[in-house]
Amino acid sequence: MSVAVEFRNITKEFGPVRVLHGVGFALQPGRVYGLLGENGAGKSTLMKILAGYESPTTGEVVVDGAVRAPGGGSRAAEAQGIVLIHQEFNLADDLTIAQNIFLGHEIKRGPFLDDKAMREKTREALAKVGLPLDPDTRVRKLIVAEKQLVEIARALARNARLLIMDEPTATLTPGETERLFALMAGLKAAGVTIIYISHKLDEVERTTDEVVVMRDGLLVAREPTASVTRRQMANLMVGRELADLFPPKLPAPQDGAPAIQVRGLTVPGWAEGVDFEVRRGEILGFAGLVGAGRTELFEGLLGLRPRSAGTVELAGKQVQLKSPRDAARHGLTYLSEDRKGKGLHVHFSLRPNLTLMALERYAKPWLDPAAEQAALRDAVQEFGIRTGSLEVRASSLSGGNQQKLALAKVLHPGPSVVVLDEPTRGVDVGAKREIYHLVQRLAEQGLAVVVISSELMELIGLCHRVAVMRAGRLLTTLQEPNLTEEELITHATGTR
Ligand SMILES: Nc1ncnc2c1ncn2[C@@H]1O[C@H](COP(=O)(O)OP(=O)(O)OP(=O)(O)O)[C@@H](O)[C@H]1O
Ligand SMILES: [Mg+2]
């Protein structure tokens, strides 16, 4: 059952840029490894090499003592029992869940596909991850958390001996995360080796036996998990002592008209009669479980979903927003939690991704590419986007760096209200800190900021007030001294 893996002097170049610089280490079978490192350190790249999605420029992957032949791709790796759960989902939107799970591994009866067996096995795999969906549902219809669970179910259906999980819990609820941890414990007991990549250090602390730390394409540390604190893990990743995560809170603005006022907003099936307002300089959080309707509420507000009732006023003027572009023209921008689907055009290069919502600014009347390029250079600098070159596609940025680009994009039009849905998803501790400070600077400059987050500490550390949603309703808005983890959970889960 167990599989032992060794990396020997792995390098990887993308064009002229070298991102792995000779990585070598061995993993023992049946253990759980936490793979840590800043955004862009090379974690996903190394794991894609292990799982056959990329080939190393030089160096070898050794599996169970045998050097793996080059060029076999992910099929050859999967034949060795090595399966990767992708950080940026790798599902085909137009196929059903069952088709995605068995893509390239179809079950056949004679010359024919055995749809019945595949459906049945899909149902089993979905049950394991606690997702009671019809196997015939198209992936396009799923929300992000469901896509993540389908990715996990897909890996489970492959009988992995070595399972690589790249940020698996970024979109999961606490309940789903617990279920995943229980699954991991079961797999470990059955002898499966697990490599767990996460920026959530509390999870790494809980689930792993050993941490392996990468920095700038090199292995820099390896320690038994029990022998390092979270703070030490963070310091190893960034290579220096990190300062406090949150800036001191600014006082909440006491007066002034709301920059955005929402009354009775109803998004059928998702949100019902929601009222809230945010003043200039104020940071309002939205807490709730996945499925509570937070994202869908704002998608309705922006015209991405139908709304059946309610009014929205921006700076005192009633508006009917039709699309995110339309909203941007009215001074409201939205960072989507689904950065690959709705946030970025990942197949485009960085420049249009930054400027797309503010093109008017560069049209004089024809587009001015030099000005756009200068803006990109500034944004890369300001947001600390790590990229070898400015000319790459957004898809080639590491996950956390895509997130920073998405953030730069929504701030580029110079909004007066900004809605950030899971702004720190997938970003490393250092970058998280920078984003928190950025959010506070935005408020200081007079923006009204909404932060939707499933990280309670983030809401508590950052927001003046936090609205809690459950089952489509805004139940309460908490502020100091009631802004505590316990209060938030109580209201979000309805378990007083
Ligand atoms: N296809 C590609 N073309 C060009 N550069 C790439 C490509 N894939 C990755 N890179 C670069 O390789 C470096 C390492 O990226 P990688 O995705 O491995 O980082 P990571 O450690 O997984 O980061 P994160 O925590 O943000 O997910 C980054 O600088 C990234 O831009
Ligand atoms: Mg990654």
Short mmCIF file of C-alpha atoms and ligand atoms in Angstrom, two decimals:
data_model
loop_
_atom_site.label_atom_id
_atom_site.label_comp_id
_atom_site.label_asym_id
_atom_site.label_seq_id
_atom_site.Cartn_x
_atom_site.Cartn_y
_atom_site.Cartn_z
CA MET A 1 0.00 0.00 0.00
CA SER A 2 2.58 2.53 1.10
CA VAL A 3 4.69 4.51 -1.28
CA ALA A 4 8.06 6.14 -0.70
CA VAL A 5 9.08 9.12 -2.76
CA GLU A 6 12.31 10.94 -3.23
CA PHE A 7 13.05 14.15 -5.08
CA ARG A 8 16.58 14.32 -6.46
CA ASN A 9 17.94 17.71 -7.33
CA ILE A 10 14.79 18.92 -9.07
CA THR A 11 14.96 22.15 -11.05
CA LYS A 12 12.18 23.70 -13.07
CA GLU A 13 12.33 26.51 -15.56
CA PHE A 14 9.43 28.24 -17.26
CA GLY A 15 11.08 29.90 -20.23
CA PRO A 16 13.92 31.98 -18.85
CA VAL A 17 12.63 31.87 -15.28
CA ARG A 18 13.87 29.25 -12.89
CA VAL A 19 11.38 28.55 -10.12
CA LEU A 20 12.85 25.42 -8.53
CA HIS A 21 16.56 25.43 -7.76
CA GLY A 22 17.54 21.87 -7.03
CA VAL A 23 15.08 20.48 -4.53
CA GLY A 24 16.00 17.22 -2.88
CA PHE A 25 14.32 15.34 -0.07
CA ALA A 26 12.69 12.02 0.68
CA LEU A 27 9.28 11.22 2.12
CA GLN A 28 8.58 8.16 4.19
CA PRO A 29 5.48 6.13 3.47
CA GLY A 30 2.37 6.52 5.56
CA ARG A 31 3.18 9.89 7.05
CA VAL A 32 1.41 13.21 6.73
CA TYR A 33 3.63 16.05 5.56
CA GLY A 34 2.80 19.73 5.68
CA LEU A 35 4.37 21.61 2.78
CA LEU A 36 4.80 25.27 3.67
CA GLY A 37 6.11 28.29 1.86
CA GLU A 38 5.24 31.80 0.76
CA ASN A 39 3.18 32.47 -2.33
CA GLY A 40 5.33 31.62 -5.31
CA ALA A 41 7.83 29.54 -3.31
CA GLY A 42 7.27 26.63 -5.69
CA LYS A 43 5.03 24.28 -3.70
CA SER A 44 2.40 23.69 -6.36
CA THR A 45 5.03 23.39 -9.07
CA LEU A 46 6.93 20.71 -7.16
CA MET A 47 3.70 18.82 -6.50
CA LYS A 48 2.64 19.06 -10.15
CA ILE A 49 5.97 17.47 -11.00
CA LEU A 50 5.37 14.70 -8.48
CA ALA A 51 1.88 14.10 -9.88
CA GLY A 52 3.07 14.19 -13.48
CA TYR A 53 1.36 17.40 -14.60
CA GLU A 54 4.72 19.09 -15.20
CA SER A 55 8.06 17.55 -15.96
CA PRO A 56 11.21 18.73 -14.20
CA THR A 57 13.81 20.60 -16.23
CA THR A 58 16.49 18.53 -14.54
CA GLY A 59 16.45 16.05 -11.69
CA GLU A 60 14.56 12.90 -10.89
CA VAL A 61 11.50 11.70 -9.06
CA VAL A 62 12.10 8.33 -7.44
CA VAL A 63 9.06 6.25 -6.50
CA ASP A 64 9.50 3.11 -4.43
CA GLY A 65 13.19 3.08 -5.28
CA ALA A 66 12.78 3.35 -9.06
CA VAL A 67 13.52 6.48 -11.07
CA ARG A 68 10.36 7.50 -12.88
CA ALA A 69 10.66 7.59 -16.65
CA PRO A 70 10.06 11.06 -18.08
CA GLY A 71 7.04 11.95 -20.20
CA GLY A 72 4.41 9.69 -18.63
CA GLY A 73 2.22 12.56 -17.50
CA SER A 74 -0.37 12.39 -14.76
CA ARG A 75 -1.63 9.01 -15.94
CA ALA A 76 1.71 7.38 -15.23
CA ALA A 77 1.81 9.03 -11.81
CA GLU A 78 -1.75 7.94 -11.06
CA ALA A 79 -0.82 4.41 -12.10
CA GLN A 80 1.76 4.61 -9.29
CA GLY A 81 -0.99 5.72 -6.94
CA ILE A 82 0.07 9.38 -6.82
CA VAL A 83 -2.91 11.71 -7.04
CA LEU A 84 -3.06 15.50 -6.82
CA ILE A 85 -6.00 17.55 -5.63
CA HIS A 86 -5.45 20.78 -7.50
CA GLN A 87 -5.28 24.17 -5.85
CA GLU A 88 -6.91 25.86 -8.82
CA PHE A 89 -9.69 23.42 -9.65
CA ASN A 90 -9.11 21.26 -12.63
CA LEU A 91 -12.69 20.26 -13.38
CA ALA A 92 -14.42 20.52 -16.74
CA ASP A 93 -17.38 22.88 -16.19
CA ASP A 94 -19.53 21.43 -18.95
CA LEU A 95 -19.25 17.83 -17.82
CA THR A 96 -21.24 16.21 -15.04
CA ILE A 97 -19.75 15.33 -11.68
CA ALA A 98 -19.59 11.64 -12.64
CA GLN A 99 -17.93 12.42 -15.97
CA ASN A 100 -15.35 14.57 -14.21
CA ILE A 101 -14.61 11.92 -11.64
CA PHE A 102 -14.04 9.25 -14.27
CA LEU A 103 -12.52 11.41 -16.99
CA GLY A 104 -9.73 9.30 -18.48
CA HIS A 105 -10.60 6.42 -16.14
CA GLU A 106 -13.99 5.44 -17.54
CA ILE A 107 -15.48 2.16 -16.40
CA LYS A 108 -16.48 0.01 -19.35
CA ARG A 109 -18.62 -3.03 -19.97
CA GLY A 110 -17.27 -4.53 -23.13
CA PRO A 111 -16.91 -1.67 -25.59
CA PHE A 112 -19.48 0.49 -23.83
CA LEU A 113 -19.25 2.98 -21.01
CA ASP A 114 -20.85 1.66 -17.87
CA ASP A 115 -22.70 4.80 -16.83
CA LYS A 116 -24.60 3.04 -14.11
CA ALA A 117 -21.45 1.82 -12.36
CA MET A 118 -19.77 5.20 -12.70
CA ARG A 119 -22.83 6.95 -11.26
CA GLU A 120 -22.92 4.52 -8.38
CA LYS A 121 -19.21 4.92 -7.60
CA THR A 122 -19.60 8.69 -7.88
CA ARG A 123 -22.42 8.62 -5.39
CA GLU A 124 -20.20 6.66 -3.00
CA ALA A 125 -17.30 9.07 -3.37
CA LEU A 126 -19.63 12.05 -2.89
CA ALA A 127 -21.07 10.47 0.24
CA LYS A 128 -17.56 10.10 1.66
CA VAL A 129 -16.98 13.84 1.40
CA GLY A 130 -20.50 14.61 2.57
CA LEU A 131 -21.87 16.04 -0.66
CA PRO A 132 -25.30 14.56 -1.38
CA LEU A 133 -25.52 15.73 -5.00
CA ASP A 134 -26.82 14.00 -8.10
CA PRO A 135 -23.84 12.57 -10.05
CA ASP A 136 -25.44 13.97 -13.22
CA THR A 137 -25.21 17.59 -12.03
CA ARG A 138 -23.05 19.72 -14.28
CA VAL A 139 -20.01 21.13 -12.53
CA ARG A 140 -20.85 24.60 -13.85
CA LYS A 141 -23.83 24.65 -11.46
CA LEU A 142 -21.74 24.07 -8.34
CA ILE A 143 -20.59 26.66 -5.86
CA VAL A 144 -16.87 26.82 -5.09
CA ALA A 145 -16.99 24.71 -1.94
CA GLU A 146 -18.84 21.99 -3.82
CA LYS A 147 -16.24 22.06 -6.59
CA GLN A 148 -13.57 21.58 -3.96
CA LEU A 149 -15.38 18.59 -2.51
CA VAL A 150 -15.79 17.09 -5.99
CA GLU A 151 -12.02 17.49 -6.50
CA ILE A 152 -11.47 15.57 -3.28
CA ALA A 153 -14.04 12.91 -4.19
CA ARG A 154 -12.31 12.51 -7.54
CA ALA A 155 -9.00 11.81 -5.82
CA LEU A 156 -10.63 9.34 -3.43
CA ALA A 157 -12.15 7.46 -6.35
CA ARG A 158 -8.63 6.96 -7.74
CA ASN A 159 -7.39 4.82 -4.84
CA ALA A 160 -4.44 7.03 -4.06
CA ARG A 161 -1.42 5.67 -2.19
CA LEU A 162 0.08 9.13 -2.04
CA LEU A 163 -2.39 11.97 -1.92
CA ILE A 164 -1.35 15.57 -2.46
CA MET A 165 -3.81 18.17 -1.22
CA ASP A 166 -3.07 21.68 -2.43
CA GLU A 167 -5.02 24.09 -0.22
CA PRO A 168 -7.99 21.78 0.10
CA THR A 169 -9.80 23.71 2.82
CA ALA A 170 -9.55 27.20 1.37
CA THR A 171 -13.25 27.14 0.48
CA LEU A 172 -14.66 24.71 3.03
CA THR A 173 -16.84 25.33 6.06
CA PRO A 174 -15.54 24.31 9.50
CA GLY A 175 -17.84 21.25 9.36
CA GLU A 176 -16.58 20.19 5.94
CA THR A 177 -13.02 20.76 7.08
CA GLU A 178 -13.55 18.48 10.07
CA ARG A 179 -14.94 15.80 7.83
CA LEU A 180 -11.91 16.12 5.57
CA PHE A 181 -9.57 15.76 8.56
CA ALA A 182 -11.41 12.60 9.60
CA LEU A 183 -11.02 11.27 6.06
CA MET A 184 -7.31 12.07 6.17
CA ALA A 185 -6.92 10.23 9.47
CA GLY A 186 -8.61 7.20 7.91
CA LEU A 187 -6.37 7.32 4.86
CA LYS A 188 -3.29 7.64 7.02
CA ALA A 189 -4.35 4.64 9.08
CA ALA A 190 -4.69 2.73 5.82
CA GLY A 191 -1.08 3.59 4.97
CA VAL A 192 -1.64 6.45 2.50
CA THR A 193 1.08 9.09 2.44
CA ILE A 194 -0.35 12.62 2.44
CA ILE A 195 1.23 15.89 1.45
CA TYR A 196 -0.82 18.76 2.75
CA ILE A 197 -0.27 22.29 1.48
CA SER A 198 -1.94 25.07 3.41
CA HIS A 199 -1.46 28.62 4.57
CA LYS A 200 -3.70 27.84 7.54
CA LEU A 201 -1.01 26.97 10.02
CA ASP A 202 -3.43 25.81 12.70
CA GLU A 203 -4.56 23.08 10.29
CA VAL A 204 -0.98 22.15 9.50
CA GLU A 205 -0.30 21.92 13.20
CA ARG A 206 -3.29 19.65 13.75
CA THR A 207 -3.02 17.30 10.81
CA THR A 208 0.63 16.75 9.95
CA ASP A 209 3.52 14.71 11.36
CA GLU A 210 6.27 16.75 9.80
CA VAL A 211 6.60 20.13 8.10
CA VAL A 212 8.73 20.77 5.05
CA VAL A 213 9.37 24.42 4.26
CA MET A 214 10.23 25.86 0.87
CA ARG A 215 11.51 29.34 0.16
CA ASP A 216 12.32 30.75 -3.27
CA GLY A 217 12.38 27.36 -4.97
CA LEU A 218 14.51 25.61 -2.36
CA LEU A 219 13.93 23.38 0.61
CA VAL A 220 14.93 25.44 3.65
CA ALA A 221 13.70 23.49 6.65
CA ARG A 222 12.25 20.23 7.75
CA GLU A 223 10.99 19.63 11.28
CA PRO A 224 8.67 17.33 13.20
CA THR A 225 5.45 19.32 13.49
CA ALA A 226 5.33 18.84 17.24
CA SER A 227 8.67 20.62 17.63
CA VAL A 228 7.72 23.96 16.03
CA THR A 229 5.13 26.58 16.96
CA ARG A 230 2.93 28.28 14.40
CA ARG A 231 4.91 31.42 14.79
CA GLN A 232 8.11 29.50 14.06
CA MET A 233 6.51 27.98 10.98
CA ALA A 234 5.58 31.45 9.74
CA ASN A 235 9.08 32.76 10.39
CA LEU A 236 10.64 29.83 8.57
CA MET A 237 8.46 30.54 5.55
CA VAL A 238 9.29 34.21 5.27
CA GLY A 239 12.85 33.92 6.55
CA ARG A 240 12.51 36.65 9.15
CA GLU A 241 10.61 37.54 12.29
CA LEU A 242 7.05 38.56 11.41
CA ALA A 243 5.38 41.52 13.07
CA ASP A 244 1.76 41.52 14.28
CA LEU A 245 -0.80 40.38 11.75
CA PHE A 246 -3.41 43.11 12.27
CA PRO A 247 -2.86 46.86 12.37
CA PRO A 248 -4.42 48.63 15.37
CA LYS A 249 -8.09 49.34 14.61
CA LEU A 250 -9.11 52.83 13.62
CA PRO A 251 -12.11 54.27 15.47
CA ALA A 252 -15.38 53.64 13.63
CA PRO A 253 -16.68 56.70 11.80
CA GLN A 254 -19.49 58.11 13.95
CA ASP A 255 -21.45 60.19 11.50
CA GLY A 256 -21.74 60.93 7.82
CA ALA A 257 -24.23 59.55 5.33
CA PRO A 258 -23.78 55.94 4.28
CA ALA A 259 -21.73 55.35 1.17
CA ILE A 260 -23.93 52.36 0.46
CA GLN A 261 -27.37 51.67 1.83
CA VAL A 262 -29.26 48.48 1.09
CA ARG A 263 -32.89 47.90 2.04
CA GLY A 264 -34.91 44.73 1.75
CA LEU A 265 -32.66 43.12 -0.82
CA THR A 266 -34.01 39.74 -1.86
CA VAL A 267 -32.15 37.31 -4.09
CA PRO A 268 -34.58 34.43 -4.65
CA GLY A 269 -33.33 31.19 -3.15
CA TRP A 270 -30.41 32.88 -1.40
CA ALA A 271 -31.17 36.05 0.52
CA GLU A 272 -34.31 37.53 1.94
CA GLY A 273 -35.02 41.11 2.92
CA VAL A 274 -31.46 42.12 3.80
CA ASP A 275 -30.75 45.61 5.16
CA PHE A 276 -27.33 47.09 5.80
CA GLU A 277 -25.29 50.21 5.29
CA VAL A 278 -21.65 51.14 5.33
CA ARG A 279 -20.23 54.61 5.94
CA ARG A 280 -17.17 56.08 4.37
CA GLY A 281 -14.17 54.93 6.34
CA GLU A 282 -16.00 51.97 7.79
CA ILE A 283 -15.15 48.28 7.47
CA LEU A 284 -18.20 46.02 7.67
CA GLY A 285 -17.65 42.27 7.88
CA PHE A 286 -20.01 39.51 6.77
CA ALA A 287 -19.80 36.25 8.68
CA GLY A 288 -21.77 33.08 8.09
CA LEU A 289 -21.40 29.51 6.98
CA VAL A 290 -20.84 28.65 3.36
CA GLY A 291 -24.32 28.61 1.85
CA ALA A 292 -25.61 31.31 4.22
CA GLY A 293 -26.07 33.52 1.18
CA ARG A 294 -23.34 36.12 1.64
CA THR A 295 -21.72 35.77 -1.76
CA GLU A 296 -25.08 35.34 -3.47
CA LEU A 297 -26.44 38.45 -1.75
CA PHE A 298 -23.67 40.52 -3.27
CA GLU A 299 -23.91 38.76 -6.61
CA GLY A 300 -27.56 39.78 -6.63
CA LEU A 301 -26.67 43.33 -5.68
CA LEU A 302 -24.25 43.47 -8.62
CA GLY A 303 -26.71 42.08 -11.15
CA LEU A 304 -25.00 38.70 -11.43
CA ARG A 305 -28.13 37.00 -10.08
CA PRO A 306 -31.78 38.00 -10.32
CA ARG A 307 -33.17 40.05 -7.42
CA SER A 308 -36.84 40.23 -6.70
CA ALA A 309 -37.02 43.08 -4.21
CA GLY A 310 -35.05 45.76 -2.46
CA THR A 311 -33.25 49.02 -3.10
CA VAL A 312 -29.59 49.98 -3.27
CA GLU A 313 -28.35 53.52 -2.78
CA LEU A 314 -24.79 54.58 -3.50
CA ALA A 315 -23.87 57.98 -2.04
CA GLY A 316 -27.57 58.70 -1.55
CA LYS A 317 -28.60 57.91 -5.13
CA GLN A 318 -30.73 54.89 -5.91
CA VAL A 319 -29.13 52.59 -8.49
CA GLN A 320 -30.08 49.42 -10.34
CA LEU A 321 -26.77 47.72 -10.98
CA LYS A 322 -26.78 45.46 -14.02
CA SER A 323 -23.30 43.98 -14.01
CA PRO A 324 -19.96 44.29 -12.20
CA ARG A 325 -18.87 46.74 -14.92
CA ASP A 326 -21.96 48.82 -14.41
CA ALA A 327 -21.31 48.72 -10.66
CA ALA A 328 -17.73 49.87 -11.21
CA ARG A 329 -19.03 52.86 -13.15
CA HIS A 330 -21.15 53.71 -10.11
CA GLY A 331 -18.12 53.43 -7.84
CA LEU A 332 -18.63 49.93 -6.42
CA THR A 333 -16.28 47.05 -7.17
CA TYR A 334 -16.34 43.44 -6.08
CA LEU A 335 -13.58 40.92 -5.50
CA SER A 336 -15.11 37.54 -6.27
CA GLU A 337 -14.36 34.56 -4.04
CA ASP A 338 -14.14 32.55 -7.25
CA ARG A 339 -10.99 34.14 -8.62
CA LYS A 340 -10.52 31.65 -11.42
CA GLY A 341 -14.16 31.59 -12.55
CA LYS A 342 -15.43 35.12 -12.00
CA GLY A 343 -12.43 37.09 -10.82
CA LEU A 344 -9.65 36.86 -13.36
CA HIS A 345 -9.41 35.99 -17.02
CA VAL A 346 -6.64 33.53 -16.32
CA HIS A 347 -5.80 32.89 -19.97
CA PHE A 348 -5.15 36.59 -20.57
CA SER A 349 -1.91 38.27 -19.66
CA LEU A 350 -1.59 40.39 -16.54
CA ARG A 351 -2.19 43.79 -18.13
CA PRO A 352 -5.80 43.39 -19.31
CA ASN A 353 -6.55 41.62 -16.07
CA LEU A 354 -5.56 44.73 -14.17
CA THR A 355 -7.14 47.36 -16.39
CA LEU A 356 -10.25 45.69 -17.79
CA MET A 357 -12.65 47.43 -15.43
CA ALA A 358 -11.06 50.83 -15.87
CA LEU A 359 -10.40 50.87 -19.61
CA GLU A 360 -12.09 54.25 -20.03
CA ARG A 361 -9.09 55.73 -18.30
CA TYR A 362 -6.72 54.46 -20.97
CA ALA A 363 -8.88 55.29 -23.98
CA LYS A 364 -7.82 58.68 -25.32
CA PRO A 365 -9.73 57.68 -27.43
CA TRP A 366 -7.50 54.78 -28.41
CA LEU A 367 -6.00 52.57 -25.77
CA ASP A 368 -2.63 53.70 -24.48
CA PRO A 369 -0.66 50.48 -23.88
CA ALA A 370 2.32 52.33 -22.42
CA ALA A 371 0.14 53.86 -19.71
CA GLU A 372 -1.46 50.49 -19.04
CA GLN A 373 1.96 48.89 -18.77
CA ALA A 374 3.11 51.56 -16.32
CA ALA A 375 0.00 50.91 -14.26
CA LEU A 376 0.80 47.20 -14.24
CA ARG A 377 4.35 47.86 -13.09
CA ASP A 378 3.01 50.00 -10.24
CA ALA A 379 0.43 47.40 -9.22
CA VAL A 380 2.97 44.57 -9.21
CA GLN A 381 5.11 46.72 -6.94
CA GLU A 382 2.33 47.95 -4.67
CA PHE A 383 0.63 44.59 -4.20
CA GLY A 384 3.85 42.59 -4.07
CA ILE A 385 2.82 40.33 -6.96
CA ARG A 386 5.64 37.87 -7.52
CA THR A 387 6.15 37.06 -11.15
CA GLY A 388 9.20 36.32 -13.22
CA SER A 389 8.02 38.58 -16.01
CA LEU A 390 5.19 41.04 -16.68
CA GLU A 391 4.35 39.27 -19.92
CA VAL A 392 2.97 36.01 -18.53
CA ARG A 393 -0.62 34.85 -18.46
CA ALA A 394 -2.45 35.23 -15.18
CA SER A 395 -2.76 31.43 -15.02
CA SER A 396 0.99 31.11 -14.56
CA LEU A 397 1.00 33.12 -11.33
CA SER A 398 0.98 31.09 -8.13
CA GLY A 399 -2.41 30.89 -6.38
CA GLY A 400 -1.68 33.59 -3.84
CA ASN A 401 -0.24 35.91 -6.43
CA GLN A 402 -3.37 35.51 -8.55
CA GLN A 403 -5.28 36.64 -5.49
CA LYS A 404 -3.12 39.76 -5.19
CA LEU A 405 -3.70 40.52 -8.88
CA ALA A 406 -7.45 40.13 -8.40
CA LEU A 407 -7.27 42.58 -5.51
CA ALA A 408 -5.28 45.06 -7.59
CA LYS A 409 -7.89 44.73 -10.33
CA VAL A 410 -10.85 45.67 -8.17
CA LEU A 411 -9.06 48.63 -6.64
CA HIS A 412 -7.79 49.90 -9.98
CA PRO A 413 -10.97 51.77 -10.98
CA GLY A 414 -10.71 53.84 -7.77
CA PRO A 415 -14.01 52.74 -6.19
CA SER A 416 -15.74 54.45 -3.26
CA VAL A 417 -17.26 51.17 -2.07
CA VAL A 418 -15.39 47.90 -2.33
CA VAL A 419 -16.66 44.43 -1.49
CA LEU A 420 -13.95 41.87 -0.82
CA ASP A 421 -15.14 38.27 -0.80
CA GLU A 422 -12.54 36.08 0.93
CA PRO A 423 -9.72 38.55 0.26
CA THR A 424 -6.95 36.44 1.80
CA ARG A 425 -7.88 33.08 0.36
CA GLY A 426 -4.70 31.21 -0.45
CA VAL A 427 -2.31 34.01 0.47
CA ASP A 428 0.66 33.44 2.74
CA VAL A 429 0.99 34.94 6.22
CA GLY A 430 3.22 37.78 5.10
CA ALA A 431 0.87 38.76 2.29
CA LYS A 432 -2.13 38.39 4.58
CA ARG A 433 -0.65 40.96 6.85
CA GLU A 434 -0.09 43.28 3.89
CA ILE A 435 -3.69 42.85 2.77
CA TYR A 436 -4.99 43.69 6.25
CA HIS A 437 -2.93 46.85 6.31
CA LEU A 438 -4.11 47.68 2.80
CA VAL A 439 -7.77 47.27 3.77
CA GLN A 440 -7.25 49.58 6.67
CA ARG A 441 -5.53 52.17 4.46
CA LEU A 442 -8.49 52.04 2.09
CA ALA A 443 -10.85 52.78 4.96
CA GLU A 444 -8.57 55.55 6.14
CA GLN A 445 -8.75 57.07 2.66
CA GLY A 446 -12.54 57.17 3.01
CA LEU A 447 -13.65 54.05 1.19
CA ALA A 448 -16.51 52.01 2.52
CA VAL A 449 -15.23 48.45 2.75
CA VAL A 450 -17.17 45.19 3.01
CA VAL A 451 -15.21 42.07 3.90
CA ILE A 452 -16.84 38.67 3.51
CA SER A 453 -14.75 36.02 5.21
CA SER A 454 -14.96 32.58 6.70
CA GLU A 455 -11.96 33.30 8.89
CA LEU A 456 -13.48 34.68 12.03
CA MET A 457 -10.22 36.01 13.39
CA GLU A 458 -9.86 38.05 10.23
CA LEU A 459 -13.29 39.64 10.70
CA ILE A 460 -12.65 40.30 14.37
CA GLY A 461 -9.17 41.71 13.77
CA LEU A 462 -10.19 43.97 10.93
CA CYS A 463 -13.82 45.09 11.04
CA HIS A 464 -15.70 47.78 12.92
CA ARG A 465 -18.93 45.80 12.74
CA VAL A 466 -19.71 42.28 11.56
CA ALA A 467 -23.05 41.25 10.07
CA VAL A 468 -23.94 37.60 10.56
CA MET A 469 -26.01 35.77 7.97
CA ARG A 470 -27.73 32.45 8.32
CA ALA A 471 -29.97 30.78 5.73
CA GLY A 472 -30.31 33.93 3.66
CA ARG A 473 -31.15 36.30 6.49
CA LEU A 474 -29.05 38.93 8.15
CA LEU A 475 -29.59 38.05 11.78
CA THR A 476 -27.58 40.57 13.68
CA THR A 477 -24.69 42.97 13.44
CA LEU A 478 -22.07 42.63 16.15
CA GLN A 479 -19.62 45.22 17.37
CA GLU A 480 -17.26 45.60 20.30
CA PRO A 481 -17.51 44.34 22.99
CA ASN A 482 -19.69 41.58 21.50
CA LEU A 483 -17.45 41.00 18.52
CA THR A 484 -16.06 37.65 19.65
CA GLU A 485 -15.51 34.30 18.02
CA GLU A 486 -18.06 32.70 20.29
CA GLU A 487 -20.80 35.23 19.49
CA LEU A 488 -20.15 34.95 15.78
CA ILE A 489 -20.33 31.15 15.81
CA THR A 490 -23.44 31.16 17.97
CA HIS A 491 -25.31 33.39 15.54
CA ALA A 492 -23.92 31.81 12.37
CA THR A 493 -24.90 28.29 13.43
CA GLY A 494 -28.02 29.19 15.40
CA THR A 495 -26.98 27.15 18.42
CA ARG A 496 -27.60 29.38 21.35
N1 LIG B 1 3.18 27.74 -16.20
C1 LIG B 1 3.97 28.67 -15.65
N2 LIG B 1 4.61 29.58 -16.40
C2 LIG B 1 5.41 30.52 -15.85
N3 LIG B 1 5.66 30.62 -14.53
C3 LIG B 1 5.04 29.75 -13.72
C4 LIG B 1 4.17 28.73 -14.23
N4 LIG B 1 3.72 28.00 -13.18
C5 LIG B 1 4.27 28.55 -12.07
N5 LIG B 1 5.07 29.58 -12.39
C6 LIG B 1 5.85 30.41 -11.46
O1 LIG B 1 6.52 29.55 -10.57
C7 LIG B 1 6.63 30.14 -9.27
C8 LIG B 1 6.17 29.15 -8.24
O2 LIG B 1 4.78 28.98 -8.35
P1 LIG B 1 3.94 27.94 -7.49
O3 LIG B 1 2.56 27.94 -8.06
O4 LIG B 1 4.67 26.65 -7.45
O5 LIG B 1 3.96 28.62 -6.05
P2 LIG B 1 3.26 28.15 -4.69
O6 LIG B 1 4.35 27.92 -3.70
O7 LIG B 1 2.33 27.05 -4.96
O8 LIG B 1 2.48 29.47 -4.23
P3 LIG B 1 1.00 29.69 -3.60
O9 LIG B 1 1.13 29.59 -2.13
O10 LIG B 1 0.67 31.11 -3.99
O11 LIG B 1 0.06 28.72 -4.21
C9 LIG B 1 5.80 31.40 -9.32
O12 LIG B 1 6.66 32.50 -9.45
C10 LIG B 1 4.95 31.25 -10.56
O13 LIG B 1 4.66 32.50 -11.14
MG MG B 2 0.28 26.92 -4.94
#
